Coordinates of C-alpha atoms and ligand atoms in Angstrom, one line a residue:
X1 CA 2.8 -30.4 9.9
X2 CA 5.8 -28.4 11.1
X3 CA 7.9 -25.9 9.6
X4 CA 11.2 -27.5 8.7
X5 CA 13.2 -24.4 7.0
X6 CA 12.6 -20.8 6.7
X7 CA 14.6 -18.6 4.7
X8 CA 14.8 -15.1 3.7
X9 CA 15.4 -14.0 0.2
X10 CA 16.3 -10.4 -0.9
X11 CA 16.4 -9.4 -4.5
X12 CA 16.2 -6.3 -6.1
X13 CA 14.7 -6.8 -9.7
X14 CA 13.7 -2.9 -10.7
X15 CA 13.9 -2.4 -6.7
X16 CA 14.1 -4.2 -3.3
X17 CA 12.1 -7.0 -2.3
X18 CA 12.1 -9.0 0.7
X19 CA 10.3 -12.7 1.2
X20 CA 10.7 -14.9 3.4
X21 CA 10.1 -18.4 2.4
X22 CA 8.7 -21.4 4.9
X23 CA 9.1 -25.1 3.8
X24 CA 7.4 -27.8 6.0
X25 CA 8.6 -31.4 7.4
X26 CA 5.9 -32.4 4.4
X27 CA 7.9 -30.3 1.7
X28 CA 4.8 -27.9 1.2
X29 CA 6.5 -24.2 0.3
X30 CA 5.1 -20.9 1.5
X31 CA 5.8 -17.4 0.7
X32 CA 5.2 -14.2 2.6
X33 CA 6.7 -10.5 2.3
X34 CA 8.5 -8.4 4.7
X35 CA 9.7 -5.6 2.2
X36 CA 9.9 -2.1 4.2
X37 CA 11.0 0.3 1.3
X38 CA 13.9 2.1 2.3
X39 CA 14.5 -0.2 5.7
X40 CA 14.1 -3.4 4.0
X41 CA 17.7 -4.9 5.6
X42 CA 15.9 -3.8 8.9
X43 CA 13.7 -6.1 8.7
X44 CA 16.1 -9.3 7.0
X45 CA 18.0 -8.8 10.5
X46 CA 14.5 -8.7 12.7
X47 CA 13.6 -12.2 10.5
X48 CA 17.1 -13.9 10.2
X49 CA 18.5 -13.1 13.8
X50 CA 15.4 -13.3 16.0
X51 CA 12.5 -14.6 14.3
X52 CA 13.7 -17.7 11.9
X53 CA 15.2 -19.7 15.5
X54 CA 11.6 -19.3 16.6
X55 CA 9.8 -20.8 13.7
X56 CA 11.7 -24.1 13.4
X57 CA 10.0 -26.9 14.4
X58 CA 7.1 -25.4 15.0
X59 CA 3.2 -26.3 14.1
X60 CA 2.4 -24.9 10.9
X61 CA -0.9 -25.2 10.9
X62 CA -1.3 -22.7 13.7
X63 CA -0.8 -19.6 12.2
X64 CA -3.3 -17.5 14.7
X65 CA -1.0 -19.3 17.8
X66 CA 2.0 -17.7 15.9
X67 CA 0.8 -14.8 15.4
X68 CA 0.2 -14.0 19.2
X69 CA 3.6 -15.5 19.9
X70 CA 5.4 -13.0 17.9
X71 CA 3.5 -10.2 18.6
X72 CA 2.8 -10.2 22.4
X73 CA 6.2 -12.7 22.9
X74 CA 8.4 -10.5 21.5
X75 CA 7.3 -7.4 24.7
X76 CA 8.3 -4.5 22.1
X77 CA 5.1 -4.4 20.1
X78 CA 4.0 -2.7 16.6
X79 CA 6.2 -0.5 14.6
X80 CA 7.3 -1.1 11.0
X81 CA 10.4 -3.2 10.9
X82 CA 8.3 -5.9 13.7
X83 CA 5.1 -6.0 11.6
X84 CA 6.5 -6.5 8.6
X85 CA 8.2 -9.7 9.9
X86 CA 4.8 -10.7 11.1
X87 CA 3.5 -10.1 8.2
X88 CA 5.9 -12.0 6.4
X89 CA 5.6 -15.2 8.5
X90 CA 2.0 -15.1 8.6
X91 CA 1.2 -14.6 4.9
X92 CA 3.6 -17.7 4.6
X93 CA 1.9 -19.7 7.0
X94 CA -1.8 -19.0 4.6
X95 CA 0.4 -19.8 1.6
X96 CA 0.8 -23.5 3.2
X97 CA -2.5 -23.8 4.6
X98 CA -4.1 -23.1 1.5
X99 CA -1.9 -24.9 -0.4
X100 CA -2.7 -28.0 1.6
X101 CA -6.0 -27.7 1.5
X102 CA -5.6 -27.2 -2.5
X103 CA -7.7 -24.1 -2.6
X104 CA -6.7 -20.5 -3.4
X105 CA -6.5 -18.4 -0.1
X106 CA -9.3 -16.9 -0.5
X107 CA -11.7 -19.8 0.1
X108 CA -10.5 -20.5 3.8
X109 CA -11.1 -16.8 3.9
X110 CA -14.7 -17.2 3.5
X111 CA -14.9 -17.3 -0.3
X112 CA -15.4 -15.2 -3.2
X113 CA -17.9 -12.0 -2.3
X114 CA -17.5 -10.8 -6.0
X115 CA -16.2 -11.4 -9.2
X116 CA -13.4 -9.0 -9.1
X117 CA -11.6 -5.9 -7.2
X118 CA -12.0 -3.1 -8.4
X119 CA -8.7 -1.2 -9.1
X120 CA -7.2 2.0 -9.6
X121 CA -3.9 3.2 -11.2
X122 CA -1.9 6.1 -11.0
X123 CA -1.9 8.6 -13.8
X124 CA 0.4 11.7 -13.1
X125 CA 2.1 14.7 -15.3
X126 CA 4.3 17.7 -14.7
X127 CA 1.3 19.6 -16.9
X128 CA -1.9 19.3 -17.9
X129 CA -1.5 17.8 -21.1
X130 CA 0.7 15.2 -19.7
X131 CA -2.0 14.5 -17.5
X132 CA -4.3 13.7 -19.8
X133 CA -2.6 11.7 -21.3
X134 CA -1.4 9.7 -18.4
X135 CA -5.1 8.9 -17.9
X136 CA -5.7 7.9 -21.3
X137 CA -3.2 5.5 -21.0
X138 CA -4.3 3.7 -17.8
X139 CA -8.4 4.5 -19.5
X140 CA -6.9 2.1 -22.4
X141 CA -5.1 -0.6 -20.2
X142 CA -8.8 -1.3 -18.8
X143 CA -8.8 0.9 -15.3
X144 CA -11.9 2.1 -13.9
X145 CA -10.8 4.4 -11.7
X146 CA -7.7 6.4 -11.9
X147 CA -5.6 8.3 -9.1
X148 CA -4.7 11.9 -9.8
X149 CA -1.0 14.0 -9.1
X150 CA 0.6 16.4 -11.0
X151 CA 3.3 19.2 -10.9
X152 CA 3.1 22.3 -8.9
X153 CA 3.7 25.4 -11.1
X154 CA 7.0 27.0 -9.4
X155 CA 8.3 23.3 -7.8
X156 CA 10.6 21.1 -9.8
X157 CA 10.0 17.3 -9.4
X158 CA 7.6 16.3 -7.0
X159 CA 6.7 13.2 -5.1
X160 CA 4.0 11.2 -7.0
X161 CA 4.9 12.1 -10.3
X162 CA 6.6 10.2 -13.4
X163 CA 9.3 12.1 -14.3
X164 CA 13.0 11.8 -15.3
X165 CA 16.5 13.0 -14.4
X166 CA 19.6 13.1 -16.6
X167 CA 17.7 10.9 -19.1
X168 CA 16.9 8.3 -16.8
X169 CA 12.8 8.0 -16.6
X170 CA 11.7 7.0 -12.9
X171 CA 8.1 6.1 -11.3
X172 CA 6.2 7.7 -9.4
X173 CA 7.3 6.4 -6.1
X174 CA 10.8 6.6 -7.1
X175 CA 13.1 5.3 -4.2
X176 CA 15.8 6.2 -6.5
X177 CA 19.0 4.1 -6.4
X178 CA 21.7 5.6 -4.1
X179 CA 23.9 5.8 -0.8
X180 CA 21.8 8.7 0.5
X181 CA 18.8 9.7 -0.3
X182 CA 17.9 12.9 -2.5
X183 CA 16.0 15.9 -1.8
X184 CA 12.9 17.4 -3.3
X185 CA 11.0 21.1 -2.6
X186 CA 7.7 21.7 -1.5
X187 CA 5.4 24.2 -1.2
X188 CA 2.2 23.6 0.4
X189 CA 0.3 26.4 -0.2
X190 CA 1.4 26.7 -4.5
X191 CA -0.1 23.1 -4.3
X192 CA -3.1 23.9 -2.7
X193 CA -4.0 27.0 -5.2
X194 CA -3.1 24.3 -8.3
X195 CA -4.6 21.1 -7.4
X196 CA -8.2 22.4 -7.1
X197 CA -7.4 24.1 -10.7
X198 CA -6.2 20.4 -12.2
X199 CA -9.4 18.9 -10.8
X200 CA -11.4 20.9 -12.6
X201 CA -10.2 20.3 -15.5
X202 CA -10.2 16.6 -15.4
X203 CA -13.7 16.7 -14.7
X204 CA -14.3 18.8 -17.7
X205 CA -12.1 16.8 -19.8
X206 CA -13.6 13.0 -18.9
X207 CA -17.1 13.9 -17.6
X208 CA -18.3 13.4 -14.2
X209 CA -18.3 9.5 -13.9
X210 CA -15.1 8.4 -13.4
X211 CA -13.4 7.7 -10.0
X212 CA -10.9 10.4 -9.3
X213 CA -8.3 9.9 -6.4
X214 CA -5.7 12.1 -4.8
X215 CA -2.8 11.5 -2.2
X216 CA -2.0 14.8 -0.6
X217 CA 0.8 12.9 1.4
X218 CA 0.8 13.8 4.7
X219 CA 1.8 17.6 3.7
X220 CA -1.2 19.3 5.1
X221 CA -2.6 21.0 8.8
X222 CA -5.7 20.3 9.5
X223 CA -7.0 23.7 8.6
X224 CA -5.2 23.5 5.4
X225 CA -6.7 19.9 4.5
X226 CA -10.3 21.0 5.6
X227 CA -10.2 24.1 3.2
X228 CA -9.1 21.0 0.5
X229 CA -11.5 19.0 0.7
X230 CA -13.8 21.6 0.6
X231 CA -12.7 23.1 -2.4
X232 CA -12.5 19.3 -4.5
X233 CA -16.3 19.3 -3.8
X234 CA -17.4 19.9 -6.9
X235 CA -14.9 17.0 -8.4
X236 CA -16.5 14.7 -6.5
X237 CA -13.4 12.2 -5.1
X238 CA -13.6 8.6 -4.8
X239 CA -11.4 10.0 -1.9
X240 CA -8.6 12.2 -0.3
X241 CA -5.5 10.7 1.0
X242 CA -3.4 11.1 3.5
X243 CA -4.3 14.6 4.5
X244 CA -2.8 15.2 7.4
X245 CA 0.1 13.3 9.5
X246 CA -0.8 10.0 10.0
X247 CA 1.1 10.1 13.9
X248 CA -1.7 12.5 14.9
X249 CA -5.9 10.9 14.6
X250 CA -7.1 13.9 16.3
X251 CA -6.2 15.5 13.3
X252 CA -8.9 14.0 11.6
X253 CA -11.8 15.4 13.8
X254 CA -11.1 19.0 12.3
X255 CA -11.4 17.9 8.3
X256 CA -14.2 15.8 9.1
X257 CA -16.5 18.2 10.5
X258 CA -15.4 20.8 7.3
X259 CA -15.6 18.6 4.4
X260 CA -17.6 15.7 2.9
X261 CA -14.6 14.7 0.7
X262 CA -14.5 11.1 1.4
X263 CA -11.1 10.1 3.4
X264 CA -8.6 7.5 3.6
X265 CA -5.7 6.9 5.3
X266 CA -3.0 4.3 7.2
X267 CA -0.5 3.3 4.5
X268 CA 2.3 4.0 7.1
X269 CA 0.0 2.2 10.2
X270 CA 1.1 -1.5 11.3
X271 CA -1.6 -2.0 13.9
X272 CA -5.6 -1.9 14.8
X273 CA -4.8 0.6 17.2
X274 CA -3.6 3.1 14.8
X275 CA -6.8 2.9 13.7
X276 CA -9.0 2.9 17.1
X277 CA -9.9 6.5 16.9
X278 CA -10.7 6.9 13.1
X279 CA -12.9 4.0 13.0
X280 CA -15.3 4.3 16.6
X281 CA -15.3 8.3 15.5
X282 CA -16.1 7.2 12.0
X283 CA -13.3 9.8 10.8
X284 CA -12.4 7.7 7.6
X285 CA -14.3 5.8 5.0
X286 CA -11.2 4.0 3.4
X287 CA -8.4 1.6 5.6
X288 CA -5.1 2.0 3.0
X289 CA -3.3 -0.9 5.1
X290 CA -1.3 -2.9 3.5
X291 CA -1.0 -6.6 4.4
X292 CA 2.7 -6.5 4.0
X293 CA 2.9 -3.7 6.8
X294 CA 0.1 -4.5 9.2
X295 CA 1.0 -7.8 10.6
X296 CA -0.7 -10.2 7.7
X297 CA -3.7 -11.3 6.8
X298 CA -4.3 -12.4 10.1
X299 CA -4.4 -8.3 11.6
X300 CA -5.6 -6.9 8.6
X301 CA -8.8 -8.9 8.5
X302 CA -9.5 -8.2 12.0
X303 CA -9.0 -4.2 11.3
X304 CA -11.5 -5.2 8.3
X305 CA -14.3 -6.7 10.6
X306 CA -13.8 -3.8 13.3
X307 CA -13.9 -1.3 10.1
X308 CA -16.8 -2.8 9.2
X309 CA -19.2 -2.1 12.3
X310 CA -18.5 1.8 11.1
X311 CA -19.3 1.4 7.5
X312 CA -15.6 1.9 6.8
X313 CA -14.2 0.2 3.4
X314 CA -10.7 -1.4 2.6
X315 CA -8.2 1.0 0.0
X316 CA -5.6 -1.2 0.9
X317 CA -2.1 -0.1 -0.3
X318 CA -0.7 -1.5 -3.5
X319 CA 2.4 0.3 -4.6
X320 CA 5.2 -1.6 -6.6
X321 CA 7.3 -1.1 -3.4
X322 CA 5.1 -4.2 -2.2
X323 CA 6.2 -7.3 -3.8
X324 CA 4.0 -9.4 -6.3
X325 CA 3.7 -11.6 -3.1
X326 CA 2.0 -9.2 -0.5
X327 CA -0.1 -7.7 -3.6
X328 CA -1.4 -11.6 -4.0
X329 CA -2.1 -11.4 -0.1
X330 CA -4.3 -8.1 -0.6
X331 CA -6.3 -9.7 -3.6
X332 CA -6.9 -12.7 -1.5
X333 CA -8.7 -10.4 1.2
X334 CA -10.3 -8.3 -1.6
X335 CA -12.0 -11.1 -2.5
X336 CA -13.2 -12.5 0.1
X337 CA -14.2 -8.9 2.1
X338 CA -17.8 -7.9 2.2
X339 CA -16.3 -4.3 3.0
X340 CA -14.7 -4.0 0.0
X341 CA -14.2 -0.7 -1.7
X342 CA -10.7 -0.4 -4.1
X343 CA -7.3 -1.9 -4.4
X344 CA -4.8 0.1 -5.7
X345 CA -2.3 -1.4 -8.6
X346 CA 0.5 0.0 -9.7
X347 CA 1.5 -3.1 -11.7
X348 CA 5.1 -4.6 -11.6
X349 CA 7.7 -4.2 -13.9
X350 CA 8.7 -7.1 -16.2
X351 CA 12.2 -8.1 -14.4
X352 CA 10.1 -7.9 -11.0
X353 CA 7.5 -10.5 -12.4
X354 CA 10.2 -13.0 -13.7
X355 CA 11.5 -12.9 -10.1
X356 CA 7.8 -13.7 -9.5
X357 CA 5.6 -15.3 -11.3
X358 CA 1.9 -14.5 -10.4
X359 CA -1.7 -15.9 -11.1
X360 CA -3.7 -12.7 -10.4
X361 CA -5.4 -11.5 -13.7
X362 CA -6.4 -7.5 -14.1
X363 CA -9.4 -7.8 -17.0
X364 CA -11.9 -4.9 -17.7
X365 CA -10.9 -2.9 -14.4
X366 CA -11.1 -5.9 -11.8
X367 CA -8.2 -7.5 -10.7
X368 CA -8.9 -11.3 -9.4
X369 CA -6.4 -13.4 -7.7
X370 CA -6.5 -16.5 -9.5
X371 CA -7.6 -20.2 -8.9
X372 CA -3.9 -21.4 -8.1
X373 CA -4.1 -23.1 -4.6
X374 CA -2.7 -21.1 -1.9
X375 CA -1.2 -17.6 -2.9
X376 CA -0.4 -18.2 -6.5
X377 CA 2.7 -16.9 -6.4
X378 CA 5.9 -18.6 -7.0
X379 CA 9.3 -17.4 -6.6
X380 CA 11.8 -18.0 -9.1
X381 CA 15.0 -17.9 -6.9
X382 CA 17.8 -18.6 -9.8
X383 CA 16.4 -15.2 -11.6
X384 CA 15.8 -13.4 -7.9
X385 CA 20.2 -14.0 -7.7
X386 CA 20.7 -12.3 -10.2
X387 CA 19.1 -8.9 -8.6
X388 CA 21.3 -8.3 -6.0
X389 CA 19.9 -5.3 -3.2
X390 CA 21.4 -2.0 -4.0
X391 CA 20.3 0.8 -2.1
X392 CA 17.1 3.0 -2.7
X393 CA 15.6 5.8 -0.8
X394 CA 12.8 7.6 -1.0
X395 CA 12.9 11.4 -1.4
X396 CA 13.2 14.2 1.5
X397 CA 11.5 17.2 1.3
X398 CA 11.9 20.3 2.1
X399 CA 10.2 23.5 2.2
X400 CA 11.7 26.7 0.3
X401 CA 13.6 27.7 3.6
X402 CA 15.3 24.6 4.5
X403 CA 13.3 22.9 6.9
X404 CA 12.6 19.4 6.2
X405 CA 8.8 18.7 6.1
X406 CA 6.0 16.0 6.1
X407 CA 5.3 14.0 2.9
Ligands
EZ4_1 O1 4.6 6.7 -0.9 O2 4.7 3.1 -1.4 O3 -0.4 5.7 -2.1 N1 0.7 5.4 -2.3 C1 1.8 5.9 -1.9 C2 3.1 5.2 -2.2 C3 4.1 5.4 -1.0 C4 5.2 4.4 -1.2 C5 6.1 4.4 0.1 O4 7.0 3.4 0.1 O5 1.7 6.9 -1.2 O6 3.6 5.8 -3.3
CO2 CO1 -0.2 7.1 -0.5

């Protein structure tokens, strides 16, 4: 079976997606995502102009073959906009495998290793009360676990948190729609007196069962993220994330050795190597990968079994800024991991789900995805037309002075 066509498709239902879609000499379809939020034409350049030439005509059955010939062919190796057109073409190439085998993914994976993935939301709020809320809400949609921001007292928006503008209501990742992107301020050290405060209270408020998480975002030193995760302690975290830069492993060494807060990190990695370090030094406990930005199924499982030898689980990345199709991807390897530990799920919005229509299922906490052979999602190109890409950025920060920081 070769691959006869390969396309890529951008639509921007609620925001910007980018899949590329394979079709074989025997007419089977695959899908496979390559969105970059931000930098998503990036990558539509890397995929129309140097990768698509490549894939015609060849064997699509050989997706590990592929794999190897894009990433070691192309000599510049890794990096964002690259793996994410790996990623693309080889979540494609599983979408057709499985598909003509007539199983879901997840069975040429090795099979089910539970009955469902355990996942958690995000619940935010400018104050307390919102807070509580927030979690309330994703308590009664069925989440077992829940993933705590909120407002610093002093700051005006911040990163992580619904909130709104001018009437307009946006999420919590925003990439708001515009030519440039906007600004926020931070203030590292108000957050660190607050969050331990807000912690505190959630525990008091909901009892001492349920799985708290926090992203600090990359905002902290390594002092300043030790002397966090020493104060959350008492909360008890499911885990801390993305402490420190993600650039800089070393980091690492200094919070482990001052905290027992559980860690995760590598939403922003797109190789094993990022990970080289944190895993033989046992520095994490959590991978937060996402298929989408890591090369495929194909890397990500191999960063799974090498996480594995250290007692590391998978968080992998789940933010609506990955389409329905590279969240499919991440439930297919859920599934089938024995080093499971949580996928996160932000869920879509309703115009991003008629673009794609999904067979994954989210019942009493667990998200499963689906008996549909292959994936099991399909794209529904007529409605994906009628989103056309406008830009979207995420926010800069700054702190108070000026200077534009980490986040
Ligand atoms: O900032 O997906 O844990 N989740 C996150 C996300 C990321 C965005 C970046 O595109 O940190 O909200
Ligand atoms: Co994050």
């Amino acid at each position: 079976m070769k691959i006869a066509r390969a396309e890529v498709l951008v639509t921007s239902p609620g925001r910007n997606f980018v899949t590329l879609k394979l079709v074989t000499d025997e007419g089977l379809v695959g899908y496979g995502d390559g969105t970059l939020n931000g930098r998503e034409l990036a990558v539509v350049a890397y995929l129309e102009q140097h990768v698509v030439p490549l894939l015609i005509g060849r064997n699509a059955n050989a997706i590990e073959d592929t794999w190897q010939y894009l990433y070691r062919g192309a000599y510049w190796r890794r990096g964002p906009v690259t793996m994410a057109a790996v990623a693309a073409v080889d979540v494609a190439l599983w979408d057709i495998k499985a598909k003509a085998a007539g199983m879901p993914l997840y069975e040429l994976l090795g099979g089910e290793s539970r009955r469902g993935a355990l996942a958690y939301g995000h619940a935010s709020g400018n104050d307390l009360p919102q807070l509580f809320d927030s979690i309330r809400e994703h308590l009664d949609l069925g989440y077992r676990a829940v993933r705590i921001q909120t407002g610093v007292p002093g700051l005006g928006q911040v990163y992580g948190v619904a909130g709104g503008e001018g009437g307009e209501r946006y999420d919590y990742e925003p990439a708001r729609r515009s030519a440039v992107a906007l600004e926020e301020v931070w203030d590292t050290r108000a957050y660190l007196r607050h969050v331990p405060t807000v912690f505190e209270a959630v525990r008091h408020e909901f009892g001492p069962e349920l799985p708290l998480l926090h992203d600090g975002h990359h905002r902290m030193t390594p002092n300043q993220a030790a002397a966090l995760g020493r104060s959350l302690e008492p909360y008890d975290l499911f885990w801390l994330e993305d402490c420190t830069p993600a650039e800089n492993p070393e980091a690492l060494r200094r919070v482990r050795s001052q905290t027992t807060t559980p860690l995760a990190i590598g939403e922003v990695f797109n190789s094993v190597f990022d990970y080289q370090t944190l895993v033989t030094e046992q520095l994490i406990d959590y991978v937060r990968s996402a298929v989408t930005h890591t090369g495929g199924i194909t890397a990500l499982r191999k960063i799974m079994d090498f996480a594995a030898i250290y007692q590391i689980r998978s968080g992998f990345h789940g933010p609506t800024d990955i389409s329905p199709v590279g969240m499919a991807a991440a439930l297919h390897l859920d599934i089938a991991l024995h080093n499971f530990g949580i996928q996160e799920y932000m869920r879509h919005s309703a115009a991003t789900l008629e673009v794609f229509r999904t067979s994954y299922t989210f019942v009493d906490g667990l998200l499963h995805p689906g008996s549909a052979p292959g994936l099991g999602v399909e794209v529904d190109e007529a409605a994906a037309a009628g989103f056309p890409y406008r830009p979207a950025y995420l926010p800069v920060n700054r702190l108070t002075d000026g200077t534009v920081h980490d986040w």
